[in-house]
C-alpha cells in the first residue's frame, strides 16, 4: 500500500489522502498512523481517495473505522494495547449520530465498494464518485 | 577505538567488490573469515528477517572466527560494497597491534546474539500464541456434521498460519426437532484474542438460537451483546439460517457476510442468496432483514468465508466467478465432493503461496430422493 497526501483549499481546507494498492492486515496500521499524523498537524476534513485502492480486507475495515475515530479527535487505537482499546474506539465512532462529517470516501473501486456495502460501511461514511462534489461536501 | 583505526592494518589488496543485491554469504555456508566494510551497506538476515544493517567501518561474520562453524545468518550487499576479509591469523595480528580490537568484536558479537535471541523469543511467542489460538478455534468447531435422514452435510475448515477466526456451527433446536440452525462466521483478528472472541460469539449465538429468536433478531441481539462485551474484538461477519428439515424452508439473515450460493437442482441455476446487512460488533444499533427460500430435493446451499473468494495467486483473487464456476461444474456432486472440489480448486489456484486467511466451507444438500412433497 502507498499513501500520498494533498492539501486542497475550497470552502474548507480539505486533506486528500490517497490510498493505492491493498488495505489489509499488513498495511492498516500505517494508514491509522498517517491519519493520526494528519490530525495532529491540523487536518479536520479528510477525503480518502480510494480510486486506486484495489482491495480491502477485514483488517482494512478496522483501519478505516480507526481513521474515523482519529478524525473525531480520539486516540488512535493501539493494537498492542489489546482489543478492548479498539472496541472502545469503535464505540466512540458508532455512538455519534449521523453520517461522518470529518472523513469521507472518494471513488471506491467495484470490489472495494462491494465490501463496503456488504459490511454496512457505506452507511457510516459518505461515498462520492464525483471529485468536485466530494471536495465541496465538507 | 574507532574501527577506522583498523584500516591501516588491513590488507586492502584482498578487498572484494560486491554488487548491489549480491549475496556475500548465506546461512549454512562454511565460514572462515569476518568482513570489514570499506564502502557500501550490508544487510544481515535470518530466515528473511533483518537482523542488522551495516555501514562502512563496521564488521560482520565474526562468529565464523570464534567457532569455525557454518554461518548463522545471510549477508547481502545492499549497495555496491567493498569488503576486506579478515581471517583468523589476520585477526590475531590485528589484536596484537590494536589490543582493544578483540573486545570490540566480542561486544558486537554479544549485541547481535542478544538481538537475535530476543527476536527468536518474540517469534516463538507469536508462533505459540497463534498455535494456541488455532487449538482453541479448532476445539470450538463441530466434531462432525449432522446425520439427518434426507439431508447431507459437509464442512471443511483449512486454517491459515497467520490470520484466523472462521467458525461454523450446526445447532439442533431443543424445542423444535425439525429445525436446524446453521452458522458460518468470520472474526477479525488472529491468535488467542480472535479465538476467545470466537468462543464468546459462539456462546451468544448458541444461547440465542435456543431462545427461539428468528435469524435477523438473533444476529441483531448478538451485535448488541458484543457491543456490551468490553473485551471483545470489534468485528464479526456472520450468516445465520434456520432450516426446516421437513419442508426445506430456510429463513436466514446476513450480517456483513458473503452471500451463500444456492444450487437449484431443477433449473440448474446457481444464484447467490439475496440480502445483506451490516457486520456485527462495530455499530451500536443495526437493522437486519430476514429472507426466506425453500431448498428443493437435490438443491445445495454453499456457505463460505472470504478465505475462499479472497484466496490469492500473486495479485489475483480466486473471486466469486471462479467459485461459482466450480459450484456449477459440480452441481450434481455429493456434499463432500462439492466441498473437496472447491478446496482443490482454491488450493490449485494459490499454488505454493501461503494461504492468507482461514478457509471455511459448509455444504447443505437436500437428498434428491427426498419423498417429502413440497
Short mmCIF file of C-alpha atoms in Angstrom, two decimals:
data_model
loop_
_atom_site.label_atom_id
_atom_site.label_comp_id
_atom_site.label_asym_id
_atom_site.label_seq_id
_atom_site.Cartn_x
_atom_site.Cartn_y
_atom_site.Cartn_z
CA UNK A 1 0.00 0.00 0.00
CA UNK A 2 1.17 3.51 -0.82
CA UNK A 3 -0.15 6.70 0.74
CA UNK A 4 0.08 10.18 -0.66
CA UNK A 5 -1.23 13.43 0.75
CA UNK A 6 -2.54 16.52 -0.98
CA UNK A 7 -4.00 19.69 0.53
CA UNK A 8 -6.92 21.38 -1.20
CA UNK A 9 -8.42 24.71 -0.32
CA UNK A 10 -12.07 25.19 -1.20
CA UNK A 11 -14.75 26.19 1.30
CA UNK A 12 -12.72 24.41 3.89
CA UNK A 13 -9.15 23.13 3.98
CA UNK A 14 -9.52 19.54 2.84
CA UNK A 15 -6.74 16.98 3.08
CA UNK A 16 -6.83 14.27 0.46
CA UNK A 17 -5.22 11.01 1.50
CA UNK A 18 -4.82 8.76 -1.48
CA UNK A 19 -4.57 5.04 -0.76
CA UNK A 20 -3.00 2.98 -3.50
CA UNK A 21 -2.83 -0.80 -3.55
CA UNK A 22 -4.23 -3.04 -0.84
CA UNK A 23 -5.51 -2.11 2.59
CA UNK A 24 -5.09 -5.27 4.63
CA UNK A 25 -3.51 -6.74 7.74
CA UNK A 26 -0.05 -5.69 6.66
CA UNK A 27 -0.90 -2.06 5.95
CA UNK A 28 -3.87 -0.89 8.01
CA UNK A 29 -1.73 0.30 10.91
CA UNK A 30 0.27 2.53 8.57
CA UNK A 31 -2.99 4.14 7.45
CA UNK A 32 -4.06 4.76 11.06
CA UNK A 33 -0.67 6.28 11.88
CA UNK A 34 -0.85 8.54 8.84
CA UNK A 35 -4.35 9.70 9.79
CA UNK A 36 -3.13 10.43 13.31
CA UNK A 37 -0.20 12.40 11.92
CA UNK A 38 -2.51 14.44 9.71
CA UNK A 39 -4.93 15.07 12.54
CA UNK A 40 -2.09 16.18 14.83
CA UNK A 41 -0.90 18.54 12.09
CA UNK A 42 -4.31 20.19 11.97
CA UNK A 43 -6.33 18.21 9.42
CA UNK A 44 -10.04 18.33 10.25
CA UNK A 45 -11.54 17.42 6.86
CA UNK A 46 -10.20 14.25 5.35
CA UNK A 47 -11.14 12.81 1.98
CA UNK A 48 -9.86 9.29 1.44
CA UNK A 49 -9.24 8.83 -2.26
CA UNK A 50 -9.86 5.13 -2.95
CA UNK A 51 -9.71 5.33 -6.75
CA UNK A 52 -6.51 3.31 -6.79
CA UNK A 53 -7.16 1.06 -3.82
CA UNK A 54 -7.88 -2.35 -5.27
CA UNK A 55 -8.59 -4.41 -2.15
CA UNK A 56 -9.77 -4.05 1.42
CA UNK A 57 -9.71 -6.93 3.91
CA UNK A 58 -11.47 -7.13 7.26
CA UNK A 59 -8.33 -5.73 8.90
CA UNK A 60 -8.57 -2.91 6.37
CA UNK A 61 -12.09 -2.22 7.62
CA UNK A 62 -10.70 -1.96 11.14
CA UNK A 63 -8.22 0.56 9.71
CA UNK A 64 -10.96 2.60 8.07
CA UNK A 65 -13.02 2.53 11.23
CA UNK A 66 -9.99 3.71 13.20
CA UNK A 67 -9.35 6.60 10.80
CA UNK A 68 -12.86 7.84 11.54
CA UNK A 69 -12.05 7.57 15.26
CA UNK A 70 -8.87 9.56 14.79
CA UNK A 71 -10.65 12.24 12.79
CA UNK A 72 -13.07 12.63 15.67
CA UNK A 73 -10.14 13.64 17.81
CA UNK A 74 -9.97 10.35 19.64
CA UNK A 75 -6.80 8.46 20.32
CA UNK A 76 -5.86 6.05 17.54
CA UNK A 77 -6.44 2.52 18.76
CA UNK A 78 -3.22 0.93 19.91
CA UNK A 79 -3.20 -2.61 18.60
CA UNK A 80 -0.67 -3.61 21.22
CA UNK A 81 -2.98 -2.29 23.91
CA UNK A 82 -5.45 -5.10 23.43
CA UNK A 83 -8.68 -5.41 21.56
CA UNK A 84 -10.64 -3.62 24.26
CA UNK A 85 -8.97 -0.41 23.13
CA UNK A 86 -10.24 -0.88 19.61
CA UNK A 87 -13.62 -1.79 20.89
CA UNK A 88 -13.78 1.41 22.93
CA UNK A 89 -12.69 3.38 19.90
CA UNK A 90 -15.33 1.77 17.74
CA UNK A 91 -17.88 2.54 20.42
CA UNK A 92 -16.97 6.21 20.22
CA UNK A 93 -17.29 6.17 16.47
CA UNK A 94 -20.58 4.42 16.31
CA UNK A 95 -22.47 6.18 19.05
CA UNK A 96 -22.21 9.59 17.44
CA UNK A 97 -25.36 10.03 15.38
CA UNK A 98 -25.45 10.89 11.69
CA UNK A 99 -23.04 10.22 8.89
CA UNK A 100 -19.42 11.20 9.26
CA UNK A 101 -18.66 14.83 8.50
CA UNK A 102 -14.90 14.84 9.01
CA UNK A 103 -13.99 11.84 6.88
CA UNK A 104 -15.44 10.86 3.51
CA UNK A 105 -14.59 8.47 0.74
CA UNK A 106 -13.95 9.12 -2.92
CA UNK A 107 -14.42 6.70 -5.78
CA UNK A 108 -14.03 3.19 -4.32
CA UNK A 109 -13.43 0.55 -6.98
CA UNK A 110 -16.20 -2.03 -7.53
CA UNK A 111 -14.56 -4.74 -5.39
CA UNK A 112 -13.97 -2.32 -2.51
CA UNK A 113 -17.42 -0.78 -2.92
CA UNK A 114 -18.90 -4.25 -2.68
CA UNK A 115 -17.10 -4.92 0.62
CA UNK A 116 -18.15 -1.52 1.99
CA UNK A 117 -21.78 -2.23 1.11
CA UNK A 118 -21.69 -5.81 2.33
CA UNK A 119 -20.45 -4.76 5.75
CA UNK A 120 -22.51 -1.60 6.14
CA UNK A 121 -19.59 0.85 5.99
CA UNK A 122 -21.36 2.72 3.20
CA UNK A 123 -23.88 3.77 5.83
CA UNK A 124 -21.20 5.12 8.17
CA UNK A 125 -19.25 7.05 5.56
CA UNK A 126 -20.40 9.26 2.73
CA UNK A 127 -19.12 7.99 -0.60
CA UNK A 128 -18.66 10.25 -3.63
CA UNK A 129 -17.82 9.41 -7.20
CA UNK A 130 -17.58 13.00 -8.43
CA UNK A 131 -14.48 14.85 -7.35
CA UNK A 132 -15.94 18.38 -7.27
CA UNK A 133 -18.93 17.23 -5.24
CA UNK A 134 -16.70 15.29 -2.87
CA UNK A 135 -14.44 18.25 -2.17
CA UNK A 136 -17.35 20.68 -1.87
CA UNK A 137 -19.22 18.38 0.53
CA UNK A 138 -17.19 19.37 3.58
CA UNK B 1 38.85 2.53 19.45
CA UNK B 2 37.21 3.57 16.20
CA UNK B 3 37.05 0.86 13.62
CA UNK B 4 38.63 3.29 11.18
CA UNK B 5 41.78 2.73 13.26
CA UNK B 6 41.75 -0.77 11.83
CA UNK B 7 42.08 0.33 8.20
CA UNK B 8 45.87 0.82 8.15
CA UNK B 9 46.32 -2.78 9.34
CA UNK B 10 44.04 -4.34 6.75
CA UNK B 11 45.34 -5.91 3.62
CA UNK B 12 43.24 -3.86 1.24
CA UNK B 13 44.60 -5.78 -1.73
CA UNK B 14 42.34 -8.64 -0.57
CA UNK B 15 39.26 -6.45 -0.80
CA UNK B 16 36.37 -7.81 -2.88
CA UNK B 17 33.67 -5.81 -4.58
CA UNK B 18 30.08 -6.99 -4.27
CA UNK B 19 27.33 -5.60 -6.48
CA UNK B 20 24.07 -4.26 -5.04
CA UNK B 21 21.85 -7.23 -4.17
CA UNK B 22 24.70 -9.73 -4.37
CA UNK B 23 24.89 -12.33 -1.63
CA UNK B 24 28.15 -12.27 0.32
CA UNK B 25 27.44 -15.46 2.20
CA UNK B 26 24.37 -17.48 3.12
CA UNK B 27 23.30 -19.05 6.40
CA UNK B 28 24.67 -22.59 6.39
CA UNK B 29 27.79 -21.71 4.37
CA UNK B 30 31.12 -22.68 5.89
CA UNK B 31 32.81 -19.51 7.08
CA UNK B 32 36.49 -18.82 7.66
CA UNK B 33 36.62 -15.03 7.74
CA UNK B 34 34.86 -11.99 9.05
CA UNK B 35 34.48 -8.89 6.88
CA UNK B 36 35.30 -5.24 7.30
CA UNK B 37 33.16 -2.83 5.25
CA UNK B 38 35.31 -0.30 3.40
CA UNK B 39 32.38 1.09 1.44
CA UNK B 40 28.72 0.30 0.82
CA UNK B 41 25.97 -1.16 3.01
CA UNK B 42 25.31 -4.73 4.05
CA UNK B 43 22.14 -6.32 5.32
CA UNK B 44 22.27 -9.30 7.71
CA UNK B 45 19.20 -11.51 7.70
CA UNK B 46 17.99 -14.74 9.32
CA UNK B 47 15.11 -16.51 7.56
CA UNK B 48 14.39 -13.32 5.67
CA UNK B 49 14.15 -11.23 8.84
CA UNK B 50 16.59 -8.34 9.08
CA UNK B 51 18.98 -8.66 11.99
CA UNK B 52 21.33 -5.81 11.19
CA UNK B 53 22.01 -3.11 8.61
CA UNK B 54 25.68 -2.20 8.41
CA UNK B 55 27.68 0.76 7.11
CA UNK B 56 31.36 1.44 6.25
CA UNK B 57 33.68 0.90 9.20
CA UNK B 58 31.60 -1.94 10.63
CA UNK B 59 32.34 -5.66 10.67
CA UNK B 60 30.27 -8.80 10.28
CA UNK B 61 30.67 -12.57 10.02
CA UNK B 62 32.71 -12.50 13.23
CA UNK B 63 31.16 -15.70 14.59
CA UNK B 64 33.00 -17.76 11.98
CA UNK B 65 36.28 -16.79 13.66
CA UNK B 66 35.01 -17.83 17.04
CA UNK B 67 33.56 -21.23 16.23
CA UNK B 68 34.70 -22.14 12.71
CA UNK B 69 31.20 -23.47 12.13
CA UNK B 70 28.66 -22.65 9.46
CA UNK B 71 27.29 -19.13 9.04
CA UNK B 72 24.28 -18.45 11.22
CA UNK B 73 22.94 -15.62 9.05
CA UNK B 74 22.92 -14.41 5.45
CA UNK B 75 24.81 -11.29 4.40
CA UNK B 76 23.79 -9.35 1.30
CA UNK B 77 25.26 -6.19 -0.20
CA UNK B 78 22.56 -3.52 -0.29
CA UNK B 79 24.62 -1.18 -2.46
CA UNK B 80 27.93 -1.80 -4.25
CA UNK B 81 30.17 -2.74 -1.34
CA UNK B 82 33.91 -3.12 -0.92
CA UNK B 83 34.75 -5.64 1.76
CA UNK B 84 38.03 -6.79 3.26
CA UNK B 85 38.08 -10.33 4.66
CA UNK B 86 39.82 -10.83 7.99
CA UNK B 87 40.96 -14.42 8.54
CA UNK B 88 41.89 -15.97 11.85
CA UNK B 89 45.61 -15.23 11.56
CA UNK B 90 44.99 -11.65 10.46
CA UNK B 91 42.59 -11.27 13.38
CA UNK B 92 45.35 -12.44 15.75
CA UNK B 93 47.80 -9.98 14.17
CA UNK B 94 45.29 -7.15 14.43
CA UNK B 95 44.68 -7.76 18.11
CA UNK B 96 48.45 -7.53 18.69
CA UNK B 97 48.56 -4.08 17.07
CA UNK B 98 45.21 -2.99 18.48
CA UNK B 99 44.63 -4.85 21.77
CA UNK B 100 41.08 -3.50 22.13
CA UNK B 101 40.02 -4.85 18.72
CA UNK B 102 39.17 -8.31 20.10
CA UNK B 103 36.98 -6.92 22.87
CA UNK B 104 35.26 -4.59 20.38
CA UNK B 105 34.44 -7.53 18.12
CA UNK B 106 33.30 -9.54 21.11
CA UNK B 107 30.99 -6.74 22.19
CA UNK B 108 29.50 -6.55 18.67
CA UNK B 109 29.00 -10.31 18.72
CA UNK B 110 27.28 -10.14 22.08
CA UNK B 111 24.92 -7.34 20.98
CA UNK B 112 23.98 -9.29 17.86
CA UNK B 113 23.47 -12.52 19.74
CA UNK B 114 21.23 -10.78 22.24
CA UNK B 115 19.22 -9.15 19.47
CA UNK B 116 18.93 -12.47 17.67
CA UNK B 117 17.78 -14.20 20.84
CA UNK B 118 15.19 -11.52 21.61
CA UNK B 119 13.98 -11.76 18.06
CA UNK B 120 13.71 -15.52 18.34
CA UNK B 121 11.89 -15.35 21.67
CA UNK B 122 9.36 -12.89 20.21
CA UNK B 123 8.90 -15.01 17.13
CA UNK B 124 8.39 -18.16 19.17
CA UNK B 125 5.97 -16.37 21.47
CA UNK B 126 3.92 -15.22 18.50
CA UNK B 127 4.00 -18.67 16.93
CA UNK B 128 2.95 -20.18 20.22
CA UNK B 129 0.11 -17.70 20.59
CA UNK B 130 -1.08 -18.40 17.07
CA UNK B 131 -0.91 -22.14 17.73
CA UNK B 132 -2.89 -21.81 20.98
CA UNK B 133 -5.44 -19.63 19.19
CA UNK B 134 -5.78 -22.24 16.49
CA UNK B 135 -6.23 -25.03 19.04
CA UNK B 136 -9.00 -23.10 20.79
CA UNK B 137 -10.56 -22.34 17.45
CA UNK B 138 -10.48 -25.97 16.32
CA UNK B 139 -11.94 -27.15 19.60
CA UNK B 140 -14.96 -24.90 19.00
CA UNK B 141 -15.82 -26.35 15.61
CA UNK B 142 -18.29 -29.25 15.40
CA UNK B 143 -16.58 -32.64 15.60
CA UNK B 144 -18.74 -33.93 12.80
CA UNK B 145 -21.59 -32.93 10.55
CA UNK B 146 -25.18 -33.81 11.49
CA UNK B 147 -26.50 -37.16 10.36
CA UNK B 148 -30.10 -36.45 9.39
CA UNK B 149 -32.17 -38.61 7.01
CA UNK B 150 -32.99 -36.76 3.80
CA UNK B 151 -30.05 -34.36 4.16
CA UNK B 152 -26.32 -34.44 3.53
CA UNK B 153 -23.86 -32.11 5.15
CA UNK B 154 -20.17 -31.48 4.59
CA UNK B 155 -17.86 -28.96 6.18
CA UNK B 156 -14.28 -28.07 5.59
CA UNK B 157 -12.01 -25.82 7.54
CA UNK B 158 -8.48 -25.05 6.42
CA UNK B 159 -6.59 -22.85 8.84
CA UNK B 160 -4.19 -20.15 7.70
CA UNK B 161 -0.92 -19.83 9.56
CA UNK B 162 -1.16 -16.17 10.39
CA UNK B 163 -4.72 -14.97 10.21
CA UNK B 164 -7.70 -16.88 11.53
CA UNK B 165 -11.09 -16.54 13.10
CA UNK B 166 -13.56 -18.51 10.99
CA UNK B 167 -16.16 -20.70 12.58
CA UNK B 168 -19.25 -22.63 11.64
CA UNK B 169 -21.87 -24.44 13.64
CA UNK B 170 -24.87 -26.72 13.35
CA UNK B 171 -27.27 -26.17 16.21
CA UNK B 172 -30.12 -28.61 16.78
CA UNK B 173 -33.14 -26.77 18.15
CA UNK B 174 -34.01 -28.29 21.51
CA UNK B 175 -37.64 -27.15 21.30
CA UNK B 176 -38.33 -27.96 17.65
CA UNK B 177 -36.63 -31.16 16.44
CA UNK B 178 -37.48 -30.28 12.83
CA UNK B 179 -35.31 -27.17 12.97
CA UNK B 180 -31.57 -27.00 12.46
CA UNK B 181 -29.73 -23.70 12.84
CA UNK B 182 -26.76 -23.05 10.55
CA UNK B 183 -23.98 -20.60 11.26
CA UNK B 184 -20.90 -19.51 9.39
CA UNK B 185 -18.91 -16.54 10.61
CA UNK B 186 -15.59 -14.77 10.33
CA UNK B 187 -13.95 -12.90 13.17
CA UNK B 188 -11.49 -10.04 12.59
CA UNK B 189 -8.06 -10.76 14.02
CA UNK B 190 -5.86 -13.70 14.77
CA UNK B 191 -4.33 -15.74 17.55
CA UNK B 192 -5.72 -16.02 21.06
CA UNK B 193 -7.82 -12.80 21.05
CA UNK B 194 -9.64 -13.86 17.87
CA UNK B 195 -10.18 -17.39 19.21
CA UNK B 196 -11.52 -16.09 22.52
CA UNK B 197 -13.80 -13.70 20.72
CA UNK B 198 -14.98 -16.54 18.55
CA UNK B 199 -15.79 -18.54 21.69
CA UNK B 200 -17.83 -15.61 23.01
CA UNK B 201 -19.71 -15.25 19.71
CA UNK B 202 -20.40 -18.97 19.53
CA UNK B 203 -21.81 -18.99 23.06
CA UNK B 204 -24.03 -15.96 22.39
CA UNK B 205 -25.31 -17.41 19.12
CA UNK B 206 -25.96 -20.86 20.61
CA UNK B 207 -27.81 -19.37 23.58
CA UNK B 208 -29.91 -17.03 21.46
CA UNK B 209 -30.72 -19.83 19.00
CA UNK B 210 -32.18 -21.88 21.84
CA UNK B 211 -34.18 -18.85 22.97
CA UNK B 212 -36.20 -19.20 19.79
CA UNK B 213 -35.05 -15.97 18.20
CA UNK B 214 -35.53 -15.53 14.49
CA UNK B 215 -32.33 -15.21 12.40
CA UNK B 216 -32.34 -11.42 12.00
CA UNK B 217 -33.33 -10.91 15.60
CA UNK B 218 -30.61 -13.31 16.71
CA UNK B 219 -27.86 -11.51 14.80
CA UNK B 220 -29.06 -8.10 15.98
CA UNK B 221 -29.12 -9.41 19.54
CA UNK B 222 -25.62 -10.83 19.08
CA UNK B 223 -24.47 -7.43 17.86
CA UNK B 224 -25.96 -5.80 20.94
CA UNK B 225 -24.28 -8.27 23.26
CA UNK B 226 -20.94 -7.85 21.54
CA UNK B 227 -21.25 -4.09 21.96
CA UNK B 228 -21.61 -4.63 25.70
CA UNK B 229 -18.71 -7.03 25.86
CA UNK B 230 -15.89 -4.59 26.53
CA UNK B 231 -13.10 -7.06 26.00
CA UNK B 232 -14.33 -8.03 22.57
CA UNK B 233 -12.85 -7.76 19.18
CA UNK B 234 -14.77 -5.30 17.14
CA UNK B 235 -16.00 -7.14 14.12
CA UNK B 236 -17.76 -10.31 13.15
CA UNK B 237 -19.39 -11.15 9.84
CA UNK B 238 -22.00 -13.88 10.04
CA UNK B 239 -24.66 -15.80 8.19
CA UNK B 240 -27.36 -17.40 10.34
CA UNK B 241 -30.12 -19.57 8.95
CA UNK B 242 -32.84 -21.76 10.41
CA UNK B 243 -33.56 -24.78 8.25
CA UNK B 244 -36.80 -26.70 8.49
CA UNK B 245 -35.70 -30.27 7.87
CA UNK B 246 -39.19 -31.39 6.94
CA UNK B 247 -40.05 -28.72 4.38
CA UNK B 248 -36.64 -27.46 3.23
CA UNK B 249 -37.63 -23.92 4.19
CA UNK B 250 -34.64 -21.77 5.17
CA UNK B 251 -35.09 -18.45 6.94
CA UNK B 252 -31.87 -16.52 7.15
CA UNK B 253 -30.18 -13.20 7.87
CA UNK B 254 -26.78 -11.90 6.82
CA UNK B 255 -24.56 -9.67 8.96
CA UNK B 256 -21.89 -8.36 6.60
CA UNK B 257 -21.04 -11.87 5.42
CA UNK B 258 -20.50 -13.26 1.93
CA UNK B 259 -23.79 -14.40 0.40
CA UNK B 260 -24.06 -18.19 0.09
CA UNK B 261 -24.68 -19.91 -3.23
CA UNK B 262 -27.82 -21.89 -3.88
CA UNK B 263 -27.57 -24.74 -6.37
CA UNK B 264 -31.05 -25.31 -7.77
CA UNK B 265 -31.36 -28.86 -9.00
CA UNK B 266 -34.47 -28.28 -11.08
CA UNK B 267 -33.35 -25.22 -13.04
CA UNK B 268 -29.61 -25.84 -12.91
CA UNK B 269 -29.14 -22.26 -11.72
CA UNK B 270 -26.52 -21.23 -9.14
CA UNK B 271 -27.74 -17.91 -7.73
CA UNK B 272 -26.28 -16.23 -4.70
CA UNK B 273 -28.81 -15.75 -1.93
CA UNK B 274 -30.29 -12.28 -1.83
CA UNK B 275 -29.85 -9.91 1.05
CA UNK B 276 -27.14 -8.22 3.00
CA UNK B 277 -26.71 -6.42 6.29
CA UNK B 278 -24.17 -4.70 8.49
CA UNK B 279 -21.40 -6.60 10.14
CA UNK B 280 -21.64 -7.23 13.88
CA UNK B 281 -19.80 -5.59 16.73
CA UNK B 282 -18.95 -2.31 15.00
CA UNK B 283 -22.17 -0.32 15.16
CA UNK B 284 -24.49 0.08 18.16
CA UNK B 285 -27.87 -0.37 16.56
CA UNK B 286 -28.09 -2.31 13.36
CA UNK B 287 -31.16 -3.39 11.49
CA UNK B 288 -31.07 -6.66 9.61
CA UNK B 289 -33.63 -8.06 7.21
CA UNK B 290 -34.81 -11.63 7.11
CA UNK B 291 -35.10 -13.67 3.92
CA UNK B 292 -36.61 -17.00 3.04
CA UNK B 293 -36.03 -19.71 0.44
CA UNK B 294 -37.03 -23.35 0.12
CA UNK B 295 -34.42 -25.97 -0.68
CA UNK B 296 -35.98 -28.49 -3.05
CA UNK B 297 -34.77 -32.11 -3.28
CA UNK B 298 -31.31 -32.14 -4.88
CA UNK B 299 -30.64 -28.47 -4.02
CA UNK B 300 -27.38 -27.43 -2.37
CA UNK B 301 -26.54 -24.48 -0.23
CA UNK B 302 -22.88 -23.47 -0.12
CA UNK B 303 -21.79 -21.32 2.80
CA UNK B 304 -18.24 -19.98 2.74
CA UNK B 305 -15.95 -17.38 4.24
CA UNK B 306 -13.90 -14.78 2.39
CA UNK B 307 -10.82 -17.01 2.70
CA UNK B 308 -12.28 -18.78 -0.35
CA UNK B 309 -13.02 -15.82 -2.59
CA UNK B 310 -10.00 -13.83 -1.41
CA UNK B 311 -7.52 -16.69 -1.85
CA UNK B 312 -4.64 -15.31 -3.85
CA UNK B 313 -2.33 -16.17 -6.65
CA UNK B 314 0.07 -13.24 -6.62
CA UNK B 315 -2.20 -10.21 -7.15
CA UNK B 316 -5.17 -12.11 -8.43
CA UNK B 317 -8.05 -13.22 -6.22
CA UNK B 318 -9.93 -16.51 -6.59
CA UNK B 319 -13.08 -14.42 -6.52
CA UNK B 320 -16.74 -15.26 -6.82
CA UNK B 321 -16.61 -16.00 -10.56
CA UNK B 322 -14.24 -18.93 -10.06
CA UNK B 323 -16.17 -20.17 -7.04
CA UNK B 324 -19.40 -20.04 -8.98
CA UNK B 325 -17.84 -21.92 -11.90
CA UNK B 326 -16.61 -24.73 -9.62
CA UNK B 327 -20.01 -24.96 -7.92
CA UNK B 328 -21.84 -25.02 -11.26
CA UNK B 329 -19.45 -27.68 -12.53
CA UNK B 330 -20.26 -29.93 -9.56
CA UNK B 331 -23.95 -29.20 -9.24
CA UNK B 332 -24.85 -32.89 -9.07
CA UNK B 333 -21.93 -33.95 -6.87
CA UNK B 334 -22.40 -35.11 -3.29
CA UNK B 335 -21.96 -32.61 -0.48
CA UNK B 336 -18.48 -33.84 0.39
CA UNK B 337 -17.44 -34.00 -3.28
CA UNK B 338 -18.58 -30.41 -3.68
CA UNK B 339 -16.50 -29.32 -0.65
CA UNK B 340 -13.47 -31.24 -1.95
CA UNK B 341 -13.83 -29.77 -5.44
CA UNK B 342 -13.94 -26.20 -4.13
CA UNK B 343 -10.99 -26.78 -1.79
CA UNK B 344 -8.99 -28.40 -4.55
CA UNK B 345 -9.73 -25.54 -6.96
CA UNK B 346 -8.68 -22.95 -4.37
CA UNK B 347 -5.51 -24.83 -3.44
CA UNK B 348 -4.63 -25.31 -7.09
CA UNK B 349 -5.20 -21.61 -7.69
CA UNK B 350 -2.94 -20.41 -4.86
CA UNK B 351 -0.26 -22.98 -5.74
CA UNK B 352 2.70 -22.82 -3.40
CA UNK B 353 1.80 -19.42 -1.96
CA UNK B 354 0.95 -19.41 1.73
CA UNK B 355 -2.77 -19.33 2.44
CA UNK B 356 -3.59 -15.80 3.55
CA UNK B 357 -6.77 -16.40 5.55
CA UNK B 358 -8.82 -19.20 7.07
CA UNK B 359 -10.90 -21.01 4.52
CA UNK B 360 -14.23 -22.47 5.57
CA UNK B 361 -16.95 -24.22 3.63
CA UNK B 362 -20.25 -25.69 4.72
CA UNK B 363 -22.38 -27.59 2.23
CA UNK B 364 -26.01 -28.41 2.91
CA UNK B 365 -27.66 -30.74 0.44
CA UNK B 366 -31.22 -31.92 0.37
CA UNK B 367 -31.39 -35.52 -0.81
CA UNK B 368 -32.66 -35.69 -4.37
CA UNK B 369 -34.73 -38.73 -3.47
CA UNK B 370 -36.45 -36.94 -0.64
CA UNK B 371 -40.04 -38.05 -0.93
CA UNK B 372 -41.45 -35.23 1.15
CA UNK B 373 -43.79 -33.27 -1.15
CA UNK B 374 -43.12 -29.54 -1.24
#
